[in-house]
Coordinates of C-alpha atoms (C1' of nucleotides) in Angstrom, one line a residue:
Chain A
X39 CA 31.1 153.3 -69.3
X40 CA 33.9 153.8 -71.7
X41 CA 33.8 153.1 -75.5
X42 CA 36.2 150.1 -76.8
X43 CA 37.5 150.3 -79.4
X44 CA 38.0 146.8 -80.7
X45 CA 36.0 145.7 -83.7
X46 CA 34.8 143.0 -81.1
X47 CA 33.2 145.0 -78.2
X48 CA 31.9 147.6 -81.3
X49 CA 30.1 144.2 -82.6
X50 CA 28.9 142.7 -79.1
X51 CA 28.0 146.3 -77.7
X52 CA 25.2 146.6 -80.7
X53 CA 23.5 144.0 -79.3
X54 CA 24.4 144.0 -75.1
X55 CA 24.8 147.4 -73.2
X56 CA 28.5 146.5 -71.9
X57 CA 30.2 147.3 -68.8
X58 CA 32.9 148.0 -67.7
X59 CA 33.8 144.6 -66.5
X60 CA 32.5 143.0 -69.7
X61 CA 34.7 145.4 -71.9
X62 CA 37.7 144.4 -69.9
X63 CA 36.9 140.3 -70.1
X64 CA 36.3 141.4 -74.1
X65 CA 40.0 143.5 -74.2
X66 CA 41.6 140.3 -72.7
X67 CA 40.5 137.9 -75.3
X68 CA 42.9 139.9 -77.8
X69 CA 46.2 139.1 -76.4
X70 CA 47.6 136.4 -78.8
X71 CA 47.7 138.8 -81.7
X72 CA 49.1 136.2 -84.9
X73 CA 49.7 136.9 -88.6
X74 CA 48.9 134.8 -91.1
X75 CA 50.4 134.4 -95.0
X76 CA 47.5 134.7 -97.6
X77 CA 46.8 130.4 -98.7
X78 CA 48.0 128.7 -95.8
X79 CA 45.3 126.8 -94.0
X80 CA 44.6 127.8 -90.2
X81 CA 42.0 126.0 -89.2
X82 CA 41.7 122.3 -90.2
X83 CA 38.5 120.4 -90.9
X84 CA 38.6 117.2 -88.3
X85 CA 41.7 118.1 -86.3
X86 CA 40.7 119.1 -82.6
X87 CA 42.0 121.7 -80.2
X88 CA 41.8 124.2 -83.0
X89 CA 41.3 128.0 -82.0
X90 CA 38.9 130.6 -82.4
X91 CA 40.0 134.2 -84.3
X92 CA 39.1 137.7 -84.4
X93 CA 40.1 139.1 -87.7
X94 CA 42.0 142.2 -87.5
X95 CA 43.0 142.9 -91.1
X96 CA 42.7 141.3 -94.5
X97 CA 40.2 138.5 -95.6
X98 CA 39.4 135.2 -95.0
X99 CA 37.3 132.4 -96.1
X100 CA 35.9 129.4 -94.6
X101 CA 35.1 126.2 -96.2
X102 CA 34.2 122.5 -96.7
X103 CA 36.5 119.8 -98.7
X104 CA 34.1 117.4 -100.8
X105 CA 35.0 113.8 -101.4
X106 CA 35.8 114.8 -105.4
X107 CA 38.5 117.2 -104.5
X108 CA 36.1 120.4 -104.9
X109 CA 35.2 122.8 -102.2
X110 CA 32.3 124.8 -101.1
X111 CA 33.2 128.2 -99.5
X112 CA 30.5 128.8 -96.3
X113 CA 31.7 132.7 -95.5
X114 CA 34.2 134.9 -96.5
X115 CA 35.7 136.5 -93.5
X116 CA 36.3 140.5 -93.1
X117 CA 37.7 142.8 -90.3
X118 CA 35.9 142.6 -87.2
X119 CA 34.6 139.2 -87.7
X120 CA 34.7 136.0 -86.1
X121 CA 35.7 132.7 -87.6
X122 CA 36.3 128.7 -86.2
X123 CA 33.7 129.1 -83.3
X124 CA 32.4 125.8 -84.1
X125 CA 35.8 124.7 -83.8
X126 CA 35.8 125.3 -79.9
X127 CA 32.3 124.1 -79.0
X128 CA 32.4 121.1 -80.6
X129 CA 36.4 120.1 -79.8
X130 CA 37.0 119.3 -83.6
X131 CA 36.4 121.6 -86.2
X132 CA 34.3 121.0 -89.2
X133 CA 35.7 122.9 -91.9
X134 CA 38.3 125.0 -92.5
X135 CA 39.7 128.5 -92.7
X136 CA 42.4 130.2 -95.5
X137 CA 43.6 133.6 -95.5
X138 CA 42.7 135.2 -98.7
X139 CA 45.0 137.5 -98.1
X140 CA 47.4 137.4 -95.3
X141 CA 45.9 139.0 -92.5
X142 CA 46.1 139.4 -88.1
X143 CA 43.8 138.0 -85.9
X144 CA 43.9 137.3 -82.7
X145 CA 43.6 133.6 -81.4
X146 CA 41.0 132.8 -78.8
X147 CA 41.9 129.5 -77.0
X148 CA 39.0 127.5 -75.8
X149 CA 39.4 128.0 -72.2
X150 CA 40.1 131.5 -72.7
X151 CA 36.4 132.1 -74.2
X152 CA 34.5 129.5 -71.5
X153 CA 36.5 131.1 -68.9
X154 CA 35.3 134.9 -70.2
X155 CA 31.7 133.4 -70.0
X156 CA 32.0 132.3 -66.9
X157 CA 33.2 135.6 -65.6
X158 CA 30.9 137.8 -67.5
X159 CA 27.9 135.9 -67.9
X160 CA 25.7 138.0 -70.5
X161 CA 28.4 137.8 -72.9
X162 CA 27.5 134.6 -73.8
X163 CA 24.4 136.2 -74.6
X164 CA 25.8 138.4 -77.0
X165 CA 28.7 135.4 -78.4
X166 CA 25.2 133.7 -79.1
X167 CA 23.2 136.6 -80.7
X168 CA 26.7 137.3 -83.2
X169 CA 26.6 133.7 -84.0
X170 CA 22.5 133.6 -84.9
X171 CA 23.8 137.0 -87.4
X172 CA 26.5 135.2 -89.0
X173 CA 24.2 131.8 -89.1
X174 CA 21.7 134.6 -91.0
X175 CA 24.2 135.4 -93.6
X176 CA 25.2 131.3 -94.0
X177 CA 21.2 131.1 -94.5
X178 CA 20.8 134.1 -97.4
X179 CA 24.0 132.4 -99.3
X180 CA 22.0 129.1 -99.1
X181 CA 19.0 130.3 -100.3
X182 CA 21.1 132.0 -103.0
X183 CA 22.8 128.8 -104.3
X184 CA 19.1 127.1 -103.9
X185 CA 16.8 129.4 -105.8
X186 CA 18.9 132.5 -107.5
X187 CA 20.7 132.2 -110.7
X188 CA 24.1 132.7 -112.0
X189 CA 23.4 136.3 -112.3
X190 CA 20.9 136.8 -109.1
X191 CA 23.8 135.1 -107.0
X192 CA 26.7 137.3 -108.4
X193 CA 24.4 140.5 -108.0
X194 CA 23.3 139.3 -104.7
X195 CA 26.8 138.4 -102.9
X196 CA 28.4 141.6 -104.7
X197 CA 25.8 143.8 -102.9
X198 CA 25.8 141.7 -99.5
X199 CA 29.7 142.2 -99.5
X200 CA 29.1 145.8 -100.0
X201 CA 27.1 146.1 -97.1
X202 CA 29.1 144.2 -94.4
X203 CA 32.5 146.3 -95.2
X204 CA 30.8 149.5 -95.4
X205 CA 29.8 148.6 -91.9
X206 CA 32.9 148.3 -90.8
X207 CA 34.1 151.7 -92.5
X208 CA 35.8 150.4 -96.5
X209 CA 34.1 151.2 -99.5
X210 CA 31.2 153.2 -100.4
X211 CA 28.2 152.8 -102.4
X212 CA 30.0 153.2 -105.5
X213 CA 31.8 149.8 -105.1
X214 CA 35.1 148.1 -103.1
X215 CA 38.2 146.6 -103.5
X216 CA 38.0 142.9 -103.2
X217 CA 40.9 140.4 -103.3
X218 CA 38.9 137.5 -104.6
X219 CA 39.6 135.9 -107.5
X220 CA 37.5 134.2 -110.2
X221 CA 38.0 130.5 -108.8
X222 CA 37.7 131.9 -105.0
X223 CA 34.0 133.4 -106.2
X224 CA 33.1 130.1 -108.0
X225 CA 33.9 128.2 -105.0
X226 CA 31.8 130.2 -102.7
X227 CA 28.7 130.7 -105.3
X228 CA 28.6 127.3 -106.2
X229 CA 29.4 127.9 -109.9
X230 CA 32.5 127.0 -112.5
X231 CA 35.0 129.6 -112.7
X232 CA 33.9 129.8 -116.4
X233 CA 30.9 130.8 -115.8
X234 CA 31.3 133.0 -112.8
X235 CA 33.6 135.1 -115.8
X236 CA 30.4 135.0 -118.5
X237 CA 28.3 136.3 -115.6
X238 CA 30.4 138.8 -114.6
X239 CA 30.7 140.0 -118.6
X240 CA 26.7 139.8 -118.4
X241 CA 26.5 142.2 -115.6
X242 CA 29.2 144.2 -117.3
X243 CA 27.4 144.6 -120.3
X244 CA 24.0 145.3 -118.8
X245 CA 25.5 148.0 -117.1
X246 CA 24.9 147.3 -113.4
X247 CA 28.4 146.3 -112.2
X248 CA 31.6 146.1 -113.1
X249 CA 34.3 143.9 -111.2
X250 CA 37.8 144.0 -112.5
X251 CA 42.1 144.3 -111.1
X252 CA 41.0 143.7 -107.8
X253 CA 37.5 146.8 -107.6
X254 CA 34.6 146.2 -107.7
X255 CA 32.2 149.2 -109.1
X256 CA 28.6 149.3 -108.8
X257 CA 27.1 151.1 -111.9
X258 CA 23.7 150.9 -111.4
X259 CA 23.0 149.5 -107.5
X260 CA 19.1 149.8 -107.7
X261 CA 18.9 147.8 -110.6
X262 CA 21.1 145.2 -109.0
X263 CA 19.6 144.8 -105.9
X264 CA 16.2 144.6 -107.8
X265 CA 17.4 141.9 -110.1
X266 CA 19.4 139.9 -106.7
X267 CA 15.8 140.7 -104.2
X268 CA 18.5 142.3 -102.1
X269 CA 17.0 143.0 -98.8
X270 CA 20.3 143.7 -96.0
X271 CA 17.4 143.9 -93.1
X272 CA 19.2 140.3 -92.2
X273 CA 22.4 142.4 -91.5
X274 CA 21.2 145.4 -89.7
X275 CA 21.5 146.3 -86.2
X276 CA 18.3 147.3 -84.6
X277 CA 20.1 149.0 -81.1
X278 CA 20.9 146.6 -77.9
X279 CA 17.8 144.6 -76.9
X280 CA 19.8 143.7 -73.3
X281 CA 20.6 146.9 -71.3
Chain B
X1178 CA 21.2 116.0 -60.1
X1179 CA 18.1 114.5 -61.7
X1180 CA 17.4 113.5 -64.9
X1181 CA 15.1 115.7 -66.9
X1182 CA 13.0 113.8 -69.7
X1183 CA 11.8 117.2 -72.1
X1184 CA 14.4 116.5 -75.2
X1185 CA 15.9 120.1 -75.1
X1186 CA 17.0 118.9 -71.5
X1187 CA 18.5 116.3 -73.1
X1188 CA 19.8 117.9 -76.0
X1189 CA 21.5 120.7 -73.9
X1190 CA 22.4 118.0 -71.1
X1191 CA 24.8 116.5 -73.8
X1192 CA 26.9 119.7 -73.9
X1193 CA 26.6 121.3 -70.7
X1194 CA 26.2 118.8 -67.2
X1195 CA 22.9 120.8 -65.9
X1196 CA 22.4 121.5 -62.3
X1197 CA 18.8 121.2 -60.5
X1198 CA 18.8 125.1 -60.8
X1199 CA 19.6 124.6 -64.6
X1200 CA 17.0 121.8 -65.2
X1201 CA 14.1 123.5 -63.1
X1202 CA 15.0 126.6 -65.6
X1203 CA 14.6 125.0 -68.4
X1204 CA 11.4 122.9 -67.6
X1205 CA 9.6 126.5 -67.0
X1206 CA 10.3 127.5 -70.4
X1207 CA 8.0 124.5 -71.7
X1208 CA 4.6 126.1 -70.1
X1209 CA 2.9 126.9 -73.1
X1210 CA 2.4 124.3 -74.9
X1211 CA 0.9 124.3 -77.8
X1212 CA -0.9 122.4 -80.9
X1213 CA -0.7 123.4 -84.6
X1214 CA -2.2 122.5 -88.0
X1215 CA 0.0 121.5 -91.1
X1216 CA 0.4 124.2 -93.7
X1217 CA -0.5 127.4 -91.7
X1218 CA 2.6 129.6 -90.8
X1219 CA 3.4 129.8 -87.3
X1220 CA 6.5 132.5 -87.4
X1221 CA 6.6 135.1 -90.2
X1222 CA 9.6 136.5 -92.2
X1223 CA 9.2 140.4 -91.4
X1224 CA 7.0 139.9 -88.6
X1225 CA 8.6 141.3 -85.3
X1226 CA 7.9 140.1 -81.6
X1227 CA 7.6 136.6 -82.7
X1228 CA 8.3 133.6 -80.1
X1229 CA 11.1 130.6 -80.3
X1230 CA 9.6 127.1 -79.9
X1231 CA 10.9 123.8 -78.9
X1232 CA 9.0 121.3 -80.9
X1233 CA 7.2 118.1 -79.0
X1234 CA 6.0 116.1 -81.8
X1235 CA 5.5 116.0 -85.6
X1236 CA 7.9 117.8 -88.6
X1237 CA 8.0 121.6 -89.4
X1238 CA 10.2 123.5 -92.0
X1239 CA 12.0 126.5 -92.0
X1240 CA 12.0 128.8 -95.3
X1241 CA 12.3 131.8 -96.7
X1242 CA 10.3 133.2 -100.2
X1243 CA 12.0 135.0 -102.9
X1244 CA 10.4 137.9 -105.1
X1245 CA 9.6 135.8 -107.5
X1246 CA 7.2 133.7 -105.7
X1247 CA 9.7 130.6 -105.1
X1248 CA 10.8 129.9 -102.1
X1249 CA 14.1 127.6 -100.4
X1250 CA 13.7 125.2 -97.3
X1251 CA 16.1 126.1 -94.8
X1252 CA 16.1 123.1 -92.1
X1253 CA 13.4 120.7 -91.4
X1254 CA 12.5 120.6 -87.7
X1255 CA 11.9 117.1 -86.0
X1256 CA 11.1 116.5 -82.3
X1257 CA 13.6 117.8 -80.0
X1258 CA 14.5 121.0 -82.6
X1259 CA 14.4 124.8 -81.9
X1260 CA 13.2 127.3 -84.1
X1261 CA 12.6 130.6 -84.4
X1262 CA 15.5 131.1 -82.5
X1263 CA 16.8 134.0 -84.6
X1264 CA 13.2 135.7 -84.7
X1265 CA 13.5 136.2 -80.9
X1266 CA 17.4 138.0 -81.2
X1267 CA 16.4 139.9 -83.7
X1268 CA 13.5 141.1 -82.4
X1269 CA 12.1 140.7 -86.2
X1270 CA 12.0 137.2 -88.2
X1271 CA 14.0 136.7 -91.1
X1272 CA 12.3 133.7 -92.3
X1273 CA 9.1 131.4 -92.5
X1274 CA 7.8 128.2 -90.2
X1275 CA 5.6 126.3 -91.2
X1276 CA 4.3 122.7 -89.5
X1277 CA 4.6 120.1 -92.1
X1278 CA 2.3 117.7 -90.1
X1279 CA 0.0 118.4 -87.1
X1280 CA 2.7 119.7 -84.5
X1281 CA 3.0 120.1 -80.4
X1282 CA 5.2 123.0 -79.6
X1283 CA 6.2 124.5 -77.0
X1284 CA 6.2 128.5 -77.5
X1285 CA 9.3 130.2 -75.2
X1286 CA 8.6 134.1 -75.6
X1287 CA 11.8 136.4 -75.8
X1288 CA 11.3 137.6 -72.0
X1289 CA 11.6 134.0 -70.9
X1290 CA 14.8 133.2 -72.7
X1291 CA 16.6 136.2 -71.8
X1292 CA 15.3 136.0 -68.1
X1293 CA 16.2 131.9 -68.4
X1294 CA 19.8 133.2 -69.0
X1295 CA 20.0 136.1 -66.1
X1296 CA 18.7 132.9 -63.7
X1297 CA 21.1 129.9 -65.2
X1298 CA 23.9 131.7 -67.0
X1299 CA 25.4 128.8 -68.3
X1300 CA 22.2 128.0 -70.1
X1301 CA 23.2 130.7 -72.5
X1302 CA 26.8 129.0 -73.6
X1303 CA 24.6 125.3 -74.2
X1304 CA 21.8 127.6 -76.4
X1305 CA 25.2 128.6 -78.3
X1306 CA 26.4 125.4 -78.2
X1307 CA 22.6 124.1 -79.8
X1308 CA 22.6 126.6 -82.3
X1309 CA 26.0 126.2 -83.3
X1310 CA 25.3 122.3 -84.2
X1311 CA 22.3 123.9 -86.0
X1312 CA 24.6 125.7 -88.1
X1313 CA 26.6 123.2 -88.9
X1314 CA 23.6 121.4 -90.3
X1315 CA 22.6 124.4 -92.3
X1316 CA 26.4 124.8 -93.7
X1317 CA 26.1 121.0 -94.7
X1318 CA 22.8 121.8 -96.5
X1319 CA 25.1 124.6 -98.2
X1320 CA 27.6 122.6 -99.5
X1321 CA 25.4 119.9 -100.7
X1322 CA 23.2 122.4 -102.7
X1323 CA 26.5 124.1 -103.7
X1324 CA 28.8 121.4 -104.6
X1325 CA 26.5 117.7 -105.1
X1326 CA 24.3 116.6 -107.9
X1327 CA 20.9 116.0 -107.4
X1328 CA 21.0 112.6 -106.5
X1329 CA 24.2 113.0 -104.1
X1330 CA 22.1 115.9 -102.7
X1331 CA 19.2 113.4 -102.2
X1332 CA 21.3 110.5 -101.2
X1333 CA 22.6 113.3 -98.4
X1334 CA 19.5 114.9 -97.4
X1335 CA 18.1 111.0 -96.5
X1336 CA 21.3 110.3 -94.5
X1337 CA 20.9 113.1 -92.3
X1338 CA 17.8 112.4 -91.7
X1339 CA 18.2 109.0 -90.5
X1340 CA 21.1 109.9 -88.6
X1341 CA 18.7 112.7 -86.5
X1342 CA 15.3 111.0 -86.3
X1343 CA 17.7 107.7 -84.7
X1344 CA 19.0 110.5 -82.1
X1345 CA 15.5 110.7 -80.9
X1346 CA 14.5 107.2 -81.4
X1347 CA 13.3 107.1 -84.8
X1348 CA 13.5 104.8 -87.6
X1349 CA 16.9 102.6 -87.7
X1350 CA 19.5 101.4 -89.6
X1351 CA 16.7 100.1 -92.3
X1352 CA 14.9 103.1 -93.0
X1353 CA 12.3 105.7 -91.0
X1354 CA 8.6 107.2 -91.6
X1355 CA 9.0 110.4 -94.0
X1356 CA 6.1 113.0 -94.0
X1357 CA 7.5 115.0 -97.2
X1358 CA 6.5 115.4 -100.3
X1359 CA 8.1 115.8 -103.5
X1360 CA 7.4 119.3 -104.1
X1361 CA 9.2 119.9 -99.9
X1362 CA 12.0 117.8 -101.0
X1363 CA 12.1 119.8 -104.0
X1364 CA 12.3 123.2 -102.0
X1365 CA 14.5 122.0 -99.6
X1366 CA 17.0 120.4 -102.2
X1367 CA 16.9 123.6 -104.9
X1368 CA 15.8 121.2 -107.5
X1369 CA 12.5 121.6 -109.2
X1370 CA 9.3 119.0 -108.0
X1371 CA 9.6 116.7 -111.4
X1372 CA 13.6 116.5 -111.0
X1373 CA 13.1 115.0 -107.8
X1374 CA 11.0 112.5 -109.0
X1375 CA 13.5 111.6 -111.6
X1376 CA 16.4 111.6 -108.8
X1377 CA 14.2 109.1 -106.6
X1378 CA 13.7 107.1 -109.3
X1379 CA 17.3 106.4 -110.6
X1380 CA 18.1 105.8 -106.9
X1381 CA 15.3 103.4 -106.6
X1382 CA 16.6 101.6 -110.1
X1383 CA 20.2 101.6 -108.6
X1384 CA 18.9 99.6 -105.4
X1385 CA 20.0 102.1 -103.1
X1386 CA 16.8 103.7 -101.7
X1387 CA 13.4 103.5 -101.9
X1388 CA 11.4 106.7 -100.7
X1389 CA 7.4 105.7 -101.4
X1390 CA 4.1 106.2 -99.4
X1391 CA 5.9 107.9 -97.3
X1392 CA 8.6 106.0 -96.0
X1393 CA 11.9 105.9 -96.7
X1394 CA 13.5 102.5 -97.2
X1395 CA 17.5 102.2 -97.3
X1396 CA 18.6 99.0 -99.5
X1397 CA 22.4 99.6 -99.7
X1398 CA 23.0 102.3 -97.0
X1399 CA 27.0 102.2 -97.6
X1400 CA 26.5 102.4 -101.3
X1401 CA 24.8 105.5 -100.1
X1402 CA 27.0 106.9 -98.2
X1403 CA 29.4 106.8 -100.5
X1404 CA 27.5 108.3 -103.1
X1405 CA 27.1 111.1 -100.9
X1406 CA 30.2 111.3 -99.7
X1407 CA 28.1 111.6 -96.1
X1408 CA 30.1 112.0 -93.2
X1409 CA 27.9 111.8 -90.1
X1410 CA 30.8 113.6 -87.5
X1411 CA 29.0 117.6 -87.8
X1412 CA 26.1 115.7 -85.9
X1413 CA 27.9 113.7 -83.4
X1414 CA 27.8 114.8 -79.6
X1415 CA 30.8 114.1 -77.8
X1416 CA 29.6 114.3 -74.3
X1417 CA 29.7 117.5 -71.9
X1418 CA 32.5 119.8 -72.6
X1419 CA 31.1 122.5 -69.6
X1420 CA 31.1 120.4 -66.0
Chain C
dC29 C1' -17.1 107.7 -104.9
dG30 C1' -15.5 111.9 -106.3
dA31 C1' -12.3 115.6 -105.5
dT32 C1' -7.9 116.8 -104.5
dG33 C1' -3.3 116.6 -104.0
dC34 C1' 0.7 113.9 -105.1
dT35 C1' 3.5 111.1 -108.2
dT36 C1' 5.1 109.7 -112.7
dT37 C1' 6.5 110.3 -117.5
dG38 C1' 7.7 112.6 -122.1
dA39 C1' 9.5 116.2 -124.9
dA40 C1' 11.4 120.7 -125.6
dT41 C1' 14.2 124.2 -123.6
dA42 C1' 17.3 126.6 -120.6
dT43 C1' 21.2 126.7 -117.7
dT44 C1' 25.7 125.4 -116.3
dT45 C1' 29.8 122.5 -116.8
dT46 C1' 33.7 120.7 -119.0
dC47 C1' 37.5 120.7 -122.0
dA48 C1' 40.6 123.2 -124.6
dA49 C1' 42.9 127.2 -126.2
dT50 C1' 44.4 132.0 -125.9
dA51 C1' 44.9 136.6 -123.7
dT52 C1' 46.0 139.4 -119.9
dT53 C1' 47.6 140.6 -115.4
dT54 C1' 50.7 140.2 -111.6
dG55 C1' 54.7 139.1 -109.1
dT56 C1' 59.7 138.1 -109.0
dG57 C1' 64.5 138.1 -109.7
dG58 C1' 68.0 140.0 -112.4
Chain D
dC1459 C1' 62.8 148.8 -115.0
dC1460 C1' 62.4 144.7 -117.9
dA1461 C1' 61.7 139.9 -118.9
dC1462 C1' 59.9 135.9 -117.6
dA1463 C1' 57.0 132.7 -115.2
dA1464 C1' 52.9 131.9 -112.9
dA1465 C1' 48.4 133.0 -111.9
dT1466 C1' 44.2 134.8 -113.4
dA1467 C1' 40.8 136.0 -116.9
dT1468 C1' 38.5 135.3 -121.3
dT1469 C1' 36.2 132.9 -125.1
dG1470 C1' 34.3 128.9 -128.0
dA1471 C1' 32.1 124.5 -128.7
dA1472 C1' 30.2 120.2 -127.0
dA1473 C1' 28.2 117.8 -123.3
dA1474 C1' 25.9 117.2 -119.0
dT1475 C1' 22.5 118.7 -115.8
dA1476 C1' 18.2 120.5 -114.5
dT1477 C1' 13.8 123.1 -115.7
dT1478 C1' 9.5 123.9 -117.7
dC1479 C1' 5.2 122.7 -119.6
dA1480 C1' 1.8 119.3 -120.3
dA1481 C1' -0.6 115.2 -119.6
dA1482 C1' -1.9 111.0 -117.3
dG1483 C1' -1.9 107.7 -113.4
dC1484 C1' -2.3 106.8 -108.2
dA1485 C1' -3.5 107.5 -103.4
dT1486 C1' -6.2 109.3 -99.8
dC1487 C1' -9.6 111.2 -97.3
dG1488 C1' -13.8 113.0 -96.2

DNA sequence: CGATGCTTTGAATATTTTCAATATTTGTGG
DNA sequence: CCACAAATATTGAAAATATTCAAAGCATCG
């Protein structure tokens, strides 16, 4: 069995033992290779015959318009993930995506992922077992908003962050770049831009982390992930439990 | 092809048009049935080999605890529901059930999901399909604890509600039977048990809702809505999208 | 009927937002 | 490479929102 390298089949072969077949129906989801500019909307909440993405490069977010005008950002996206699933299961999509940055993907039509389930069957399996990870991650950030404050939140999506690209080989543990701003973190921790700056100068000044011109650096990581109950065991690949 | 009367059958029916092969599949997943207290845990954050479970009858809640002793409801299950979905996947369970009345489950052990989907392949893309409307319901829960006040988040929690308990033939248009109390709707919501109170009480004295001994009493359901700003499409089923 | 859990209310405090103003950084065209 | 405009970050003060602590009133169920 030969080794893809896409960040797709790396993802999907943690959890299913691929073959050969399966690799190839995999490969052939990533014709249809797009670029995107960084701020331009490319999924829509309630339009229909929206398509799925792989993200190559750069990062994305997902989110949900409120009646008032504000948003709530669900997900950020980074390379090797999925976003706008929903969007082909359920014919209309629910939210929508922006590029953060601009970034590639590749587009994954409706048809093209029923008809790759239909021809190799257990990746379904493994569609369903990346979807339960990133519905993990969706839960953490909502029991962050519910029960952490300003601080725990910050400490705790800083470190989750962390984690997720240094699975995918970018950063280390002494920090990352990250192209997000001060109203892009609000958004997605549920916060006023104001304040997300007064908690950043707190964590700055308590010398655990400091985010600044685009890097963020970790100072003292124990003492955040103590003060966010960081526990990534929700992000961790245990080996492929279908051979 | 018959119809099949258990509620997952008819939960998954609605996305994917199930063949006798596909029904008699899913029907062997509900040996196993089983009865439950309220209040004691039935899946455990940490524990590993955990089962799924398709519940029968009565409510159950989905949370996880923080280090400090606090904890923040997930989802609440109601007839029909899956949980413990994720606990199976990942081999260990990242969060807490517990019944929140006497429950009927059915218990479905890892083996007999992962051998359902080697027999009935397609069953896999519906169980995606399920959990993918899950998530959607858990990304709504996000942005309402994100984004609303306490008594939007209130006025949205009871809407959804409604909206899934008339889906299995529960309550209608003037209100439904509520097990929860204050201090549920308090985890659930990210407010504290005495701010609920409050919130139930203003939307009481604004002749919206009335939520008392337990049921839940809807005065001027559009006025709610709006307050909310509920839009009911994330739960809609559109009819089958596989044939 | 008595114990227990749930609901209700008040008052003081903590957290976060909003509004407003001022720095700083970044990107762009000349 | 500089100057300028636009975007982003920073800070203060007042107001809104929600929490905590404490106490009392109601249900409910054996």
């Amino acid at each position: 069995m030969q080794i893809a390298d896409s960040p797709l089949a790396r993802k999907l072969g943690s959890f299913v033992l691929l073959t050969d077949t399966e690799l190839e129906t995999l490969e052939a989801l990533h014709r249809r290779r797009r670029r995107f500019v960084a701020g331009k909307d490319l999924v829509h909440q309630g339009q229909s015959d929206q398509s799925a993405y792989v993200l190559a490069k750069g990062w994305a977010c997902s989110y949900k318009m409120l009646p008032g005008g504000t948003r709530q950002i669900v997900d950020f996206q980074i390379p090797g993930d999925f976003f706008g699933l929903r969007s082909i299961l359920f014919r209309t999509s629910d939210h929508n995506v922006e590029p953060v940055t601009k970034i590639e993907a590749s587009e994954i039509l409706a048809t093209d992922l029923l008809d790759a389930f239909q021809r190799a069957p257990r990746l379904a399996t493994a569609v369903l077992w990346a979807a339960s990870r990133d519905e993990a991650m969706v839960v953490e950030h909502l029991v962050s908003i519910g029960r952490r404050n300003g601080e725990e939140r910050m400490a705790h999506f800083l470190l989750e962050m962390s984690a997720r690209l240094m699975l995918v080989g970018q950063g280390d543990r002494t920090g990352f770049d990250c192209p997000l701003s001060q109203y892009l973190l609000a958004d997605a921790l549920g916060l006023s831009a104001v304040h997300v700056n007064r908690v950043l100068r707190t964590l700055r000044h308590d010398g655990l982390v400091t985010f600044q011109r685009g890097r963020v650096t970790f100072h003292n990581i124990d003492a955040l992930a103590e003060l966010a109950g960081f526990d990534a065991t929700y992000l961790d690949h245990d080996g492929p439990l279908l051979r």
